[in-house]
Coordinates of C-alpha atoms and ligand atoms in Angstrom, one line a residue:
M1 CA 3.8 4.9 41.3
S2 CA 6.0 6.6 38.9
I3 CA 4.8 7.3 35.2
E4 CA 6.8 4.7 33.9
D5 CA 5.5 1.9 36.3
K6 CA 2.3 3.0 35.3
L7 CA 2.7 2.3 31.6
K8 CA 4.4 -0.9 32.7
V9 CA 1.3 -2.1 34.0
I10 CA -0.7 -0.7 30.8
A11 CA 1.9 -2.6 28.7
S12 CA 1.3 -5.6 30.7
T13 CA -2.2 -5.7 30.3
A14 CA -2.4 -4.8 26.7
L15 CA 0.4 -7.5 26.0
E16 CA -1.6 -10.1 27.8
S17 CA -4.8 -9.2 25.6
L18 CA -3.0 -8.8 22.6
F19 CA -1.5 -12.2 22.9
S20 CA -4.0 -14.1 24.3
R21 CA -6.7 -13.1 21.2
N22 CA -3.7 -13.8 18.9
T23 CA -4.3 -10.6 17.6
V24 CA -0.6 -10.2 17.3
K25 CA 2.0 -13.1 16.3
T26 CA 5.7 -13.2 17.5
P27 CA 8.2 -12.2 16.1
I28 CA 6.8 -8.7 16.2
S29 CA 8.9 -5.5 16.3
S30 CA 8.6 -3.3 19.3
F31 CA 7.1 -0.5 17.3
D32 CA 4.6 -2.8 15.6
L33 CA 3.5 -4.0 19.0
L34 CA 3.3 -0.4 20.3
T35 CA 1.1 0.6 17.9
H36 CA -1.4 -2.4 18.7
V37 CA -1.0 -1.3 22.7
I38 CA -1.9 2.3 21.6
S39 CA -4.9 1.3 19.5
L40 CA -6.1 -1.2 22.3
G41 CA -6.5 2.1 24.5
T42 CA -6.4 1.9 28.3
S43 CA -9.5 0.4 30.1
P44 CA -10.5 2.4 33.5
G45 CA -9.3 0.7 36.8
V46 CA -6.4 -0.8 35.2
V47 CA -3.8 1.5 36.8
P48 CA -4.0 1.5 40.3
G49 CA -4.6 5.3 41.9
S50 CA -6.3 8.3 41.3
G51 CA -6.3 10.7 38.5
P52 CA -6.1 10.0 34.7
S53 CA -3.8 7.0 33.5
P54 CA -1.0 8.0 31.1
R55 CA -1.2 6.8 27.8
F56 CA 1.5 5.4 25.3
R57 CA 2.2 7.6 22.3
L58 CA 4.3 6.5 19.2
V59 CA 7.2 8.8 20.4
D60 CA 7.6 6.3 23.4
L61 CA 9.3 3.8 21.4
A62 CA 12.4 3.8 23.4
R63 CA 10.6 3.8 26.9
F64 CA 8.3 1.0 25.6
D65 CA 11.6 -0.8 24.7
R66 CA 12.8 -0.3 28.1
I67 CA 9.5 -1.6 29.5
L68 CA 9.7 -4.7 27.4
E69 CA 13.1 -5.5 28.4
R70 CA 11.9 -5.1 32.1
L71 CA 9.2 -7.5 31.4
A72 CA 11.4 -9.8 29.8
D73 CA 13.2 -9.9 33.0
H74 CA 10.1 -10.5 34.9
W75 CA 6.5 -10.9 33.8
D76 CA 3.6 -11.8 36.0
C77 CA 1.7 -12.8 33.3
G78 CA 4.0 -15.3 31.5
K79 CA 7.2 -15.4 29.7
I80 CA 8.2 -12.6 27.1
V81 CA 11.6 -12.9 24.8
V82 CA 13.0 -10.1 23.5
S83 CA 15.8 -9.6 20.8
R84 CA 17.6 -6.2 19.9
D85 CA 18.6 -5.5 16.4
E86 CA 22.5 -5.8 15.6
D87 CA 22.1 -2.1 13.7
P88 CA 22.4 0.5 16.4
D89 CA 19.6 2.4 15.7
G90 CA 17.4 -0.8 15.2
G91 CA 14.6 -1.6 17.6
L92 CA 13.6 -4.5 19.8
T93 CA 11.8 -7.5 18.4
V94 CA 9.4 -9.6 20.7
M95 CA 10.6 -13.3 19.7
D96 CA 8.3 -15.3 21.6
V97 CA 5.3 -14.6 24.2
Q98 CA 4.0 -17.8 26.4
L99 CA 1.0 -16.8 28.6
G100 CA 1.0 -20.3 29.7
V101 CA 4.2 -20.0 31.7
V102 CA 2.4 -18.3 34.8
S103 CA 5.0 -16.8 37.3
T104 CA 2.8 -16.2 40.2
S105 CA 4.3 -14.6 43.6
Q106 CA 2.9 -16.2 46.6
P107 CA 4.9 -15.1 49.5
E108 CA 2.5 -15.4 51.9
R109 CA 1.3 -19.1 51.4
S110 CA 4.5 -21.0 50.6
P111 CA 7.4 -20.6 52.2
P112 CA 10.3 -18.9 49.9
R113 CA 12.2 -21.3 47.7
K114 CA 14.8 -21.2 45.0
R115 CA 13.7 -20.9 41.6
K116 CA 13.6 -24.3 39.7
R117 CA 15.7 -25.0 37.2
P118 CA 14.3 -23.8 33.6
V119 CA 12.4 -26.6 32.2
D120 CA 13.8 -25.9 28.8
E121 CA 16.8 -24.2 27.3
D122 CA 14.5 -21.3 26.0
D123 CA 13.8 -20.3 29.5
D124 CA 17.3 -18.7 29.7
S125 CA 16.9 -16.3 26.6
A126 CA 15.3 -13.8 28.7
V127 CA 17.5 -11.2 28.5
G128 CA 18.7 -9.4 31.5
R129 CA 17.7 -12.2 34.3
T130 CA 19.6 -11.3 37.5
Q131 CA 20.9 -13.9 40.1
E132 CA 18.6 -11.5 42.7
A133 CA 15.7 -11.8 41.0
E134 CA 15.9 -15.5 40.6
E135 CA 16.8 -15.7 44.2
S136 CA 14.0 -13.6 45.7
T137 CA 10.8 -14.4 43.3
P138 CA 9.2 -17.7 44.1
E139 CA 7.3 -18.8 41.6
K140 CA 5.0 -21.6 40.4
V141 CA 5.6 -22.8 36.8
V142 CA 3.0 -24.2 34.8
R143 CA 4.0 -25.4 31.7
W144 CA 2.4 -25.0 28.2
S145 CA 3.3 -27.1 24.9
P146 CA 2.9 -25.4 21.7
P147 CA 1.6 -27.7 19.1
P148 CA 4.5 -29.2 17.0
G149 CA 4.7 -27.8 13.6
T150 CA 3.7 -24.5 14.9
L151 CA 6.0 -21.3 15.2
E152 CA 6.1 -21.6 18.7
S153 CA 7.5 -24.9 18.5
L154 CA 10.6 -23.9 17.1
N155 CA 13.8 -23.8 19.1
K156 CA 15.4 -20.7 20.2
V157 CA 17.8 -20.9 17.4
M158 CA 15.1 -21.5 14.6
K159 CA 12.8 -18.8 16.1
E160 CA 15.9 -16.4 15.8
V161 CA 16.4 -17.3 12.3
Y162 CA 12.8 -16.9 11.5
G163 CA 12.7 -13.8 12.9
L164 CA 15.9 -12.5 11.1
M165 CA 14.1 -13.8 7.7
Q166 CA 11.1 -11.9 8.6
Q167 CA 12.8 -8.4 9.1
S168 CA 13.2 -6.3 6.0
T169 CA 16.5 -5.1 4.8
A170 CA 17.5 -1.9 6.1
K171 CA 17.2 -0.3 2.5
G172 CA 13.9 -1.6 2.3
K173 CA 12.9 -0.1 5.4
L174 CA 14.2 3.3 4.8
L175 CA 12.8 3.1 1.1
A176 CA 9.4 2.3 2.7
E177 CA 9.6 5.2 5.4
Q178 CA 10.8 7.7 2.7
F179 CA 7.9 6.9 0.1
R180 CA 5.1 6.1 2.4
S181 CA 1.8 7.9 1.5
L182 CA 1.2 10.7 3.5
T183 CA -2.1 11.6 2.0
G184 CA -4.0 9.3 4.4
N185 CA -5.5 7.6 1.3
F186 CA -4.3 4.0 2.5
E187 CA -6.8 2.3 4.6
P188 CA -6.1 -1.0 5.7
L189 CA -9.3 -3.4 5.2
C190 CA -10.3 -5.9 7.6
L191 CA -10.2 -9.3 6.0
R192 CA -13.6 -10.4 7.8
I193 CA -15.1 -7.9 5.0
T194 CA -18.2 -7.2 7.2
K195 CA -18.7 -5.7 10.7
E196 CA -20.9 -8.7 11.6
E197 CA -18.4 -11.2 10.3
C198 CA -15.5 -9.2 12.0
A199 CA -17.6 -9.0 15.4
R200 CA -18.6 -12.8 15.1
A201 CA -14.7 -13.9 14.6
R202 CA -13.6 -11.7 17.7
A203 CA -16.4 -12.9 20.3
E204 CA -15.4 -16.5 19.4
S205 CA -11.7 -15.7 19.7
N206 CA -12.5 -14.1 23.0
A207 CA -14.5 -17.0 24.2
S208 CA -11.6 -19.3 23.4
S209 CA -9.2 -17.0 25.6
S210 CA -9.8 -14.8 28.5
P211 CA -12.3 -12.1 27.8
S212 CA -10.9 -8.9 28.4
K213 CA -12.8 -5.5 29.2
G214 CA -13.1 -2.5 26.8
L215 CA -12.4 -4.4 23.8
S216 CA -14.3 -3.3 20.7
P217 CA -16.6 -5.8 19.2
I218 CA -15.0 -5.0 15.7
C219 CA -11.6 -4.4 14.7
D220 CA -10.4 -0.7 13.5
R221 CA -10.3 -1.5 9.8
I222 CA -12.4 -0.9 6.8
H223 CA -15.3 -2.9 6.8
F224 CA -18.1 -3.3 3.9
R225 CA -21.8 -3.9 3.9
P226 CA -23.5 -5.6 1.5
L227 CA -26.1 -3.9 -0.7
I228 CA -29.4 -5.8 -0.6
R229 CA -31.7 -4.4 -3.2
P230 CA -35.1 -5.6 -4.0
H231 CA -33.3 -7.4 -7.0
T232 CA -30.6 -8.8 -4.9
D233 CA -30.4 -12.8 -4.4
P234 CA -27.7 -13.0 -1.7
T235 CA -27.8 -16.8 -2.2
L236 CA -25.9 -16.3 -5.6
G237 CA -22.9 -15.2 -4.0
H238 CA -20.5 -12.2 -4.9
C239 CA -20.7 -10.5 -8.4
S240 CA -17.5 -11.3 -10.0
Y241 CA -17.2 -7.4 -10.8
L242 CA -18.6 -6.1 -7.6
N243 CA -18.2 -2.2 -7.8
T244 CA -17.1 -2.7 -11.6
C245 CA -20.5 -4.2 -12.5
Y246 CA -22.0 -2.1 -15.3
S247 CA -25.2 -2.7 -13.7
E248 CA -24.2 -1.7 -10.3
P249 CA -24.8 2.5 -9.6
T250 CA -21.7 2.6 -7.2
Y251 CA -19.4 1.5 -10.1
A252 CA -19.0 5.5 -10.6
Q253 CA -17.3 5.4 -7.0
S254 CA -14.5 3.2 -8.1
P255 CA -12.3 2.7 -6.6
S256 CA -14.0 1.3 -3.8
I257 CA -12.9 3.4 -1.1
P258 CA -13.8 7.1 -1.5
P259 CA -11.8 9.8 0.4
L260 CA -13.2 9.4 4.1
P261 CA -13.0 12.1 6.5
S262 CA -9.9 10.4 7.6
H263 CA -10.3 9.2 10.9
R264 CA -6.0 9.8 11.1
Q265 CA -7.1 13.5 11.3
M266 CA -9.3 13.0 14.4
Q267 CA -8.3 13.0 18.0
Y268 CA -8.8 9.8 20.0
G269 CA -12.1 10.0 21.6
A270 CA -13.5 12.6 19.0
Q271 CA -17.1 12.6 19.2
G272 CA -19.2 10.8 16.4
S273 CA -21.4 12.8 14.5
G274 CA -23.1 9.7 13.0
P275 CA -22.5 7.7 9.8
V276 CA -20.6 9.2 7.3
S277 CA -22.8 9.9 4.2
L278 CA -20.8 8.1 1.2
P279 CA -21.2 9.4 -2.3
S280 CA -24.6 8.5 -4.1
G281 CA -24.4 6.0 -6.9
L282 CA -23.7 8.2 -9.9
G283 CA -25.5 6.0 -12.1
A284 CA -23.9 2.8 -14.4
G285 CA -20.7 4.0 -15.7
G286 CA -20.8 0.9 -18.2
R287 CA -21.4 0.8 -22.1
G288 CA -25.0 0.3 -22.2
K289 CA -24.7 -3.5 -22.2
E290 CA -26.6 -3.8 -18.6
K291 CA -29.7 -5.5 -19.5
A292 CA -31.4 -6.2 -15.9
P293 CA -30.1 -5.3 -12.4
C294 CA -27.4 -7.6 -11.3
R295 CA -28.8 -9.9 -8.7
Y296 CA -25.5 -11.0 -7.3
L297 CA -24.2 -9.4 -3.9
H298 CA -22.3 -6.1 -4.3
F299 CA -20.8 -4.1 -1.3
E300 CA -20.1 -0.5 -0.1
V301 CA -17.8 0.8 2.1
D302 CA -19.6 0.7 5.7
W303 CA -17.6 3.5 8.1
D304 CA -18.8 5.2 10.8
V305 CA -17.2 8.0 12.7
N306 CA -16.4 6.1 15.8
D307 CA -14.9 3.1 13.8
G308 CA -11.5 4.8 13.4
Q309 CA -10.9 5.5 17.3
G310 CA -7.5 4.3 18.6
M311 CA -6.1 3.9 14.9
V312 CA -2.7 4.7 14.8
D313 CA -1.7 8.0 13.0
Q314 CA 0.5 6.9 9.9
R315 CA 1.9 10.3 9.6
S316 CA 3.4 10.3 13.0
V317 CA 4.9 7.0 11.7
A318 CA 6.4 8.5 8.6
R319 CA 7.5 11.6 10.9
R320 CA 9.3 9.0 13.0
K321 CA 12.4 8.4 10.8
P322 CA 13.3 11.6 8.8
Y323 CA 16.7 10.2 7.3
K324 CA 16.7 9.7 3.7
V325 CA 18.0 7.3 1.2
G326 CA 20.9 8.6 -0.9
L327 CA 18.8 8.7 -4.1
G328 CA 20.2 10.4 -7.5
L329 CA 18.4 13.7 -8.1
G330 CA 17.3 12.7 -11.7
P331 CA 18.2 14.1 -14.9
M332 CA 18.3 17.9 -13.3
K333 CA 20.5 16.9 -10.8
T334 CA 18.4 19.1 -8.3
L335 CA 15.2 18.7 -6.5
S336 CA 12.6 21.0 -7.7
K337 CA 8.9 21.7 -7.2
P338 CA 7.2 19.8 -10.5
L339 CA 5.4 22.2 -12.8
P340 CA 1.6 21.6 -12.4
A341 CA -0.2 19.2 -14.7
Q342 CA 0.0 19.9 -18.7
W343 CA -2.1 18.2 -21.0
I344 CA -3.0 18.9 -24.9
N345 CA -6.2 17.0 -26.4
C346 CA -5.2 16.2 -29.9
D347 CA -5.3 13.5 -32.4
L348 CA -2.2 11.5 -31.8
R349 CA -2.1 10.4 -35.6
R350 CA -1.9 14.0 -36.7
F351 CA -0.5 16.0 -34.1
D352 CA 3.1 17.5 -34.8
Y353 CA 5.1 16.2 -31.8
S354 CA 8.2 18.5 -32.8
V355 CA 6.5 21.2 -30.8
L356 CA 6.8 19.1 -27.6
G357 CA 10.8 19.1 -27.3
K358 CA 12.3 16.2 -25.9
F359 CA 11.5 14.2 -22.6
H360 CA 13.4 11.8 -20.2
V361 CA 10.3 9.6 -19.7
I362 CA 7.5 8.4 -22.0
M363 CA 4.4 6.3 -20.9
A364 CA 2.1 5.1 -23.4
D365 CA -1.2 2.9 -22.9
P366 CA -2.3 2.7 -26.5
P367 CA -5.5 2.0 -28.0
W368 CA -4.0 -1.1 -29.7
D369 CA -6.4 -3.0 -32.1
I370 CA -6.8 -6.0 -29.9
H371 CA -10.0 -7.4 -31.5
M372 CA -12.1 -6.2 -28.3
S373 CA -15.1 -3.9 -28.0
L374 CA -13.7 -0.6 -26.2
P375 CA -15.3 2.8 -25.3
Y376 CA -12.9 4.4 -27.6
G377 CA -11.6 4.1 -31.0
T378 CA -8.5 2.0 -31.6
M379 CA -5.5 2.5 -33.8
T380 CA -4.1 0.1 -36.5
D381 CA -0.6 -1.8 -36.2
D382 CA 0.4 0.7 -38.7
E383 CA -0.7 3.5 -37.2
M384 CA 1.3 2.6 -34.2
R385 CA 4.2 2.0 -35.8
A386 CA 3.9 5.1 -37.6
M387 CA 3.8 6.9 -34.5
P388 CA 6.8 9.5 -34.2
I389 CA 7.9 8.2 -30.7
P390 CA 11.4 8.4 -31.8
A391 CA 11.5 12.3 -32.0
L392 CA 10.3 12.5 -28.5
Q393 CA 13.6 11.0 -26.9
D394 CA 17.3 11.3 -27.2
E395 CA 18.0 9.1 -23.9
G396 CA 15.7 7.9 -21.4
F397 CA 12.6 5.3 -20.7
L398 CA 9.5 4.3 -22.3
F399 CA 6.8 2.5 -20.4
L400 CA 4.8 0.6 -22.8
W401 CA 1.3 -0.8 -21.8
V402 CA 0.4 -3.8 -23.8
T403 CA -2.1 -6.7 -23.6
G404 CA -3.6 -9.7 -25.8
R405 CA -1.8 -9.4 -29.2
A406 CA -0.4 -6.4 -28.4
M407 CA 2.3 -8.2 -26.3
E408 CA 4.0 -9.3 -29.7
V409 CA 2.8 -6.2 -31.3
G410 CA 4.0 -3.8 -28.6
R411 CA 7.5 -5.4 -28.4
E412 CA 7.8 -5.1 -32.4
C413 CA 6.9 -1.3 -32.1
L414 CA 9.2 -1.1 -28.9
R415 CA 12.4 -2.2 -31.0
F416 CA 11.0 -0.5 -34.5
W417 CA 11.0 3.0 -32.5
G418 CA 14.4 2.3 -31.3
Y419 CA 14.2 0.9 -27.9
T420 CA 15.4 -2.2 -26.0
R421 CA 13.3 -3.8 -23.5
V422 CA 15.0 -4.0 -20.3
D423 CA 11.9 -5.1 -17.8
E424 CA 8.4 -5.6 -17.9
V425 CA 6.3 -4.9 -14.9
V426 CA 3.1 -6.9 -14.0
W427 CA 0.0 -5.3 -12.3
V428 CA -1.9 -8.0 -10.5
K429 CA -5.5 -6.7 -10.2
T430 CA -7.3 -6.9 -7.2
N431 CA -11.0 -6.2 -6.7
Q432 CA -13.1 -3.9 -4.1
L433 CA -12.7 -6.5 -1.5
Q434 CA -8.9 -6.6 -2.3
R435 CA -9.0 -10.2 -3.4
V436 CA -7.0 -11.2 -6.7
I437 CA -9.7 -10.9 -9.8
R438 CA -10.3 -14.7 -10.9
T439 CA -12.9 -13.7 -13.6
G440 CA -12.4 -10.3 -14.8
R441 CA -13.6 -9.1 -18.3
T442 CA -10.8 -10.1 -20.3
G443 CA -9.0 -13.6 -21.2
H444 CA -10.5 -16.2 -23.6
W445 CA -8.5 -19.4 -22.7
L446 CA -7.2 -18.5 -19.2
N447 CA -9.1 -15.5 -17.1
H448 CA -6.7 -12.7 -16.9
T449 CA -5.9 -11.5 -13.5
K450 CA -2.8 -9.1 -14.3
E451 CA -1.6 -6.4 -17.4
H452 CA 1.8 -6.0 -18.5
M453 CA 3.9 -2.9 -18.9
L454 CA 7.2 -3.2 -20.8
V455 CA 10.2 -1.3 -19.8
G456 CA 12.4 0.0 -22.9
V457 CA 15.6 2.1 -23.0
K458 CA 16.0 4.4 -25.7
T459 CA 18.8 2.5 -27.6
V460 CA 21.9 4.5 -27.4
T461 CA 25.3 2.2 -27.8
D462 CA 28.9 3.2 -27.0
E463 CA 31.5 2.5 -29.2
H464 CA 31.7 -1.1 -28.6
G465 CA 28.1 -1.6 -29.4
T466 CA 27.1 -1.8 -25.5
L467 CA 23.8 -0.3 -24.5
K468 CA 24.2 2.9 -22.7
F469 CA 21.8 3.6 -19.7
P470 CA 20.5 6.9 -18.8
S471 CA 23.5 7.9 -15.9
W472 CA 20.7 9.7 -14.2
A473 CA 18.3 6.6 -13.6
N474 CA 17.9 5.2 -10.3
R475 CA 17.8 1.7 -10.0
G476 CA 17.1 -1.2 -7.6
L477 CA 14.2 0.6 -5.9
D478 CA 10.8 -1.0 -6.9
T479 CA 9.9 -4.4 -7.7
D480 CA 8.4 -5.6 -11.1
V481 CA 4.9 -6.4 -9.7
V482 CA 2.3 -4.1 -8.6
V483 CA -0.6 -5.3 -6.8
S484 CA -3.6 -2.8 -7.1
E485 CA -7.5 -2.6 -7.2
V486 CA -9.0 -2.0 -10.7
R487 CA -11.0 1.0 -11.6
E488 CA -12.5 2.0 -14.7
T489 CA -12.0 0.2 -18.1
S490 CA -8.4 0.5 -19.4
R491 CA -7.5 2.9 -16.4
K492 CA -4.3 2.0 -15.0
P493 CA -3.1 1.9 -11.2
D494 CA -1.4 5.3 -9.9
E495 CA 1.2 3.5 -8.1
V496 CA 3.4 3.2 -11.5
Y497 CA 3.8 6.8 -11.5
G498 CA 5.3 6.6 -8.0
M499 CA 7.9 3.7 -9.5
I500 CA 8.8 6.0 -12.5
E501 CA 9.0 9.3 -10.6
R502 CA 11.5 7.4 -8.0
M503 CA 13.4 6.2 -11.2
C504 CA 13.5 9.1 -12.7
P505 CA 13.1 12.2 -10.1
G506 CA 12.1 15.5 -11.7
G507 CA 12.9 15.8 -15.7
R508 CA 10.4 16.1 -18.6
K509 CA 7.8 13.2 -18.5
V510 CA 5.2 12.8 -21.3
E511 CA 2.0 10.5 -21.0
I512 CA 0.6 9.7 -24.5
F513 CA -3.0 8.3 -24.8
G514 CA -3.9 9.5 -21.3
R515 CA -7.4 10.7 -19.8
K516 CA -8.2 13.5 -17.4
H517 CA -7.6 11.3 -14.6
N518 CA -4.2 10.5 -15.7
T519 CA -2.7 14.1 -15.5
R520 CA -0.7 15.2 -12.7
P521 CA 2.3 17.7 -11.8
G522 CA 5.7 17.1 -13.5
W523 CA 3.7 15.4 -16.6
L524 CA 2.5 16.5 -19.8
T525 CA -0.4 14.2 -20.9
L526 CA -1.4 14.0 -24.6
G527 CA -5.0 12.2 -25.5
N528 CA -8.2 13.0 -27.3
Q529 CA -10.5 13.1 -24.1
L530 CA -8.5 15.8 -22.2
G531 CA -10.7 18.8 -22.9
A532 CA -9.0 22.4 -23.4
D533 CA -5.2 22.5 -23.2
Q534 CA -3.5 23.4 -20.2
I535 CA 0.2 24.5 -20.8
Y536 CA 2.8 26.4 -18.7
E537 CA 6.2 25.7 -20.0
E538 CA 6.6 28.7 -21.9
D539 CA 8.9 27.6 -24.8
M540 CA 6.6 24.9 -25.4
R541 CA 3.6 27.1 -25.6
A542 CA 5.2 29.5 -28.1
R543 CA 6.0 26.7 -30.2
I544 CA 2.4 25.4 -30.0
K545 CA 1.1 28.7 -30.7
A546 CA 3.4 29.1 -33.7
K547 CA 2.4 25.6 -35.0
Y548 CA -1.4 25.7 -33.9
P549 CA -2.3 29.6 -33.9
E550 CA -6.0 28.7 -33.7
R551 CA -5.6 26.6 -30.2
N552 CA -6.8 28.3 -27.2
L553 CA -3.9 27.5 -24.5
N554 CA -4.9 27.7 -20.6
P555 CA -3.9 29.2 -18.2
P556 CA -3.5 32.9 -19.2
P557 CA -0.2 34.0 -20.0
D558 CA 0.6 35.5 -16.4
A559 CA 0.3 31.9 -14.9
I560 CA 3.1 30.9 -17.2
M561 CA 6.3 29.5 -15.7
H562 CA 9.8 30.8 -16.5
Ligands
SAH601 N1 -4.0 4.7 -19.4 C1 -5.3 5.5 -19.5 C2 -6.2 4.7 -20.4 C3 -6.1 4.8 -21.8 S1 -7.0 4.3 -23.1 C4 -6.1 5.2 -18.4 O1 -5.0 4.8 -17.0 O2 -6.9 5.9 -17.7 C5 -6.6 4.7 -24.5 C6 -7.0 6.3 -24.7 O3 -6.3 6.8 -25.9 C7 -8.4 6.7 -24.5 O4 -8.8 8.2 -23.9 C8 -8.5 7.0 -26.2 O5 -9.5 7.9 -26.3 C9 -7.5 7.6 -26.6 N2 -7.2 7.8 -28.0 C10 -7.5 6.5 -28.9 N3 -7.4 6.9 -30.1 C11 -6.5 8.3 -30.1 C12 -6.0 9.2 -31.1 N4 -5.9 8.7 -32.2 N5 -5.4 10.1 -30.8 C13 -5.5 10.4 -29.4 N6 -5.9 9.8 -28.4 C14 -6.6 8.6 -28.5

């Protein structure tokens, strides 16, 4: 048996298992299907003959596509309908799989007979079915009717329309490839939350379909474990704040998923060394309001080293398509390594901004006076208006976080500083279990689930009074909605940095009212909770030294960038 034939047997068994369990649904791209087949692994004895069975790898996509096309031609377990993208580089999409249509070869028991006329016109859609196959394959057709109103019940044309609607655009796919996180920080979560729930659901789905050997009792996503402490009353249900509850010691671990020893770095079959020890609680990070321990349910990540076996390596996914979308190079017109993070600890009401130079991007999350108790001092509306923002920019963008009454005051300041609001980003907040926050800490009339970031462009007009946009800005890449987990009070999602850096690659960027965790390469961060300054740009350093000789600027001069 050739390797490809062996892989065909493996694919066939895996597809039967995946579709009988509804682990995957059509339409599905062959690539996504391949990742599931790889995750499933091969149970011993599936491939006839001795010696080790071959295994699919992500680089086998072309071979997997060929096998799918052969299975579409003839599959002992049922019927599989595939369609190839019109784009020449595009892959295969599995449009439909019907396990109920069983084709059983019975050469010994029943005399060869002509294949029955297909029961419905869909039957003809199996591409590449040859006359010879039809003549020589005697089969018994067992019909299965999909429930009306379900995807399976759509006719062939509607299924194709649906399949097309599900496909992302070529630009969307390329952008996702290009900007996919390579840090391994992205961990998909199991919607069942706990391992017990996941195992129960899988066992139920197994019972309703044919059980298959070697299937792990739980899925390979991240699960959570309820923290049952002496004071916990599980009947009360989930705490509204979960890991951001001030009375919960795991608060300081926020965001909920601390860096795990990534199973993506592990070889399949790596030997486990017992459960991972997660960072211990670092003490309540709240503002001293907690009176008694919270009796509601909290969770922590429940991850064991063996959980990740069979997990798809995301980095090889990213390597698969090295081509890049033709993006503008930003104001510097060249792609260079950003400078290390720089910051200045200062009172922004008094600091002389003229030492900083000009920036292409300003981001600000001001301590607006929103009549709420906050763990830091706020600034009055007049102090905000008086901020010398106009001096920081000749041309570029201002990203301004606003909340509560600052939604109005912020707009007013933005205009006052010489900006035109062109967009507004909404951050939809999710909790530790990745569900939309329904009862957060803010909102008098409605519970707040989102925050807002205004996007302003410096008001520069041409001779006709038309607003001029920075020529270097990349447009149309990101959407104006970010869905991301809440962390410490006031902390904003890191996703906005990616969004801004895609709009303005390179260039000088300043974050005003930032904290230590906001500092990052390519950015200068200003705030009063930053600790000793760190400055690399030599000219800025000289200006600061001249104006503030007493300031101790890190790093030492020999580390200065020219
Ligand atoms: N965007 C930040 C949160 C900013 S909260 C994040 O993602 O974490 C506002 C910050 O502004 C606080 O650190 C606060 O101490 C600081 N701040 C308040 N008044 C200030 C002032 N006068 N000068 C400098 N920083 C100030």
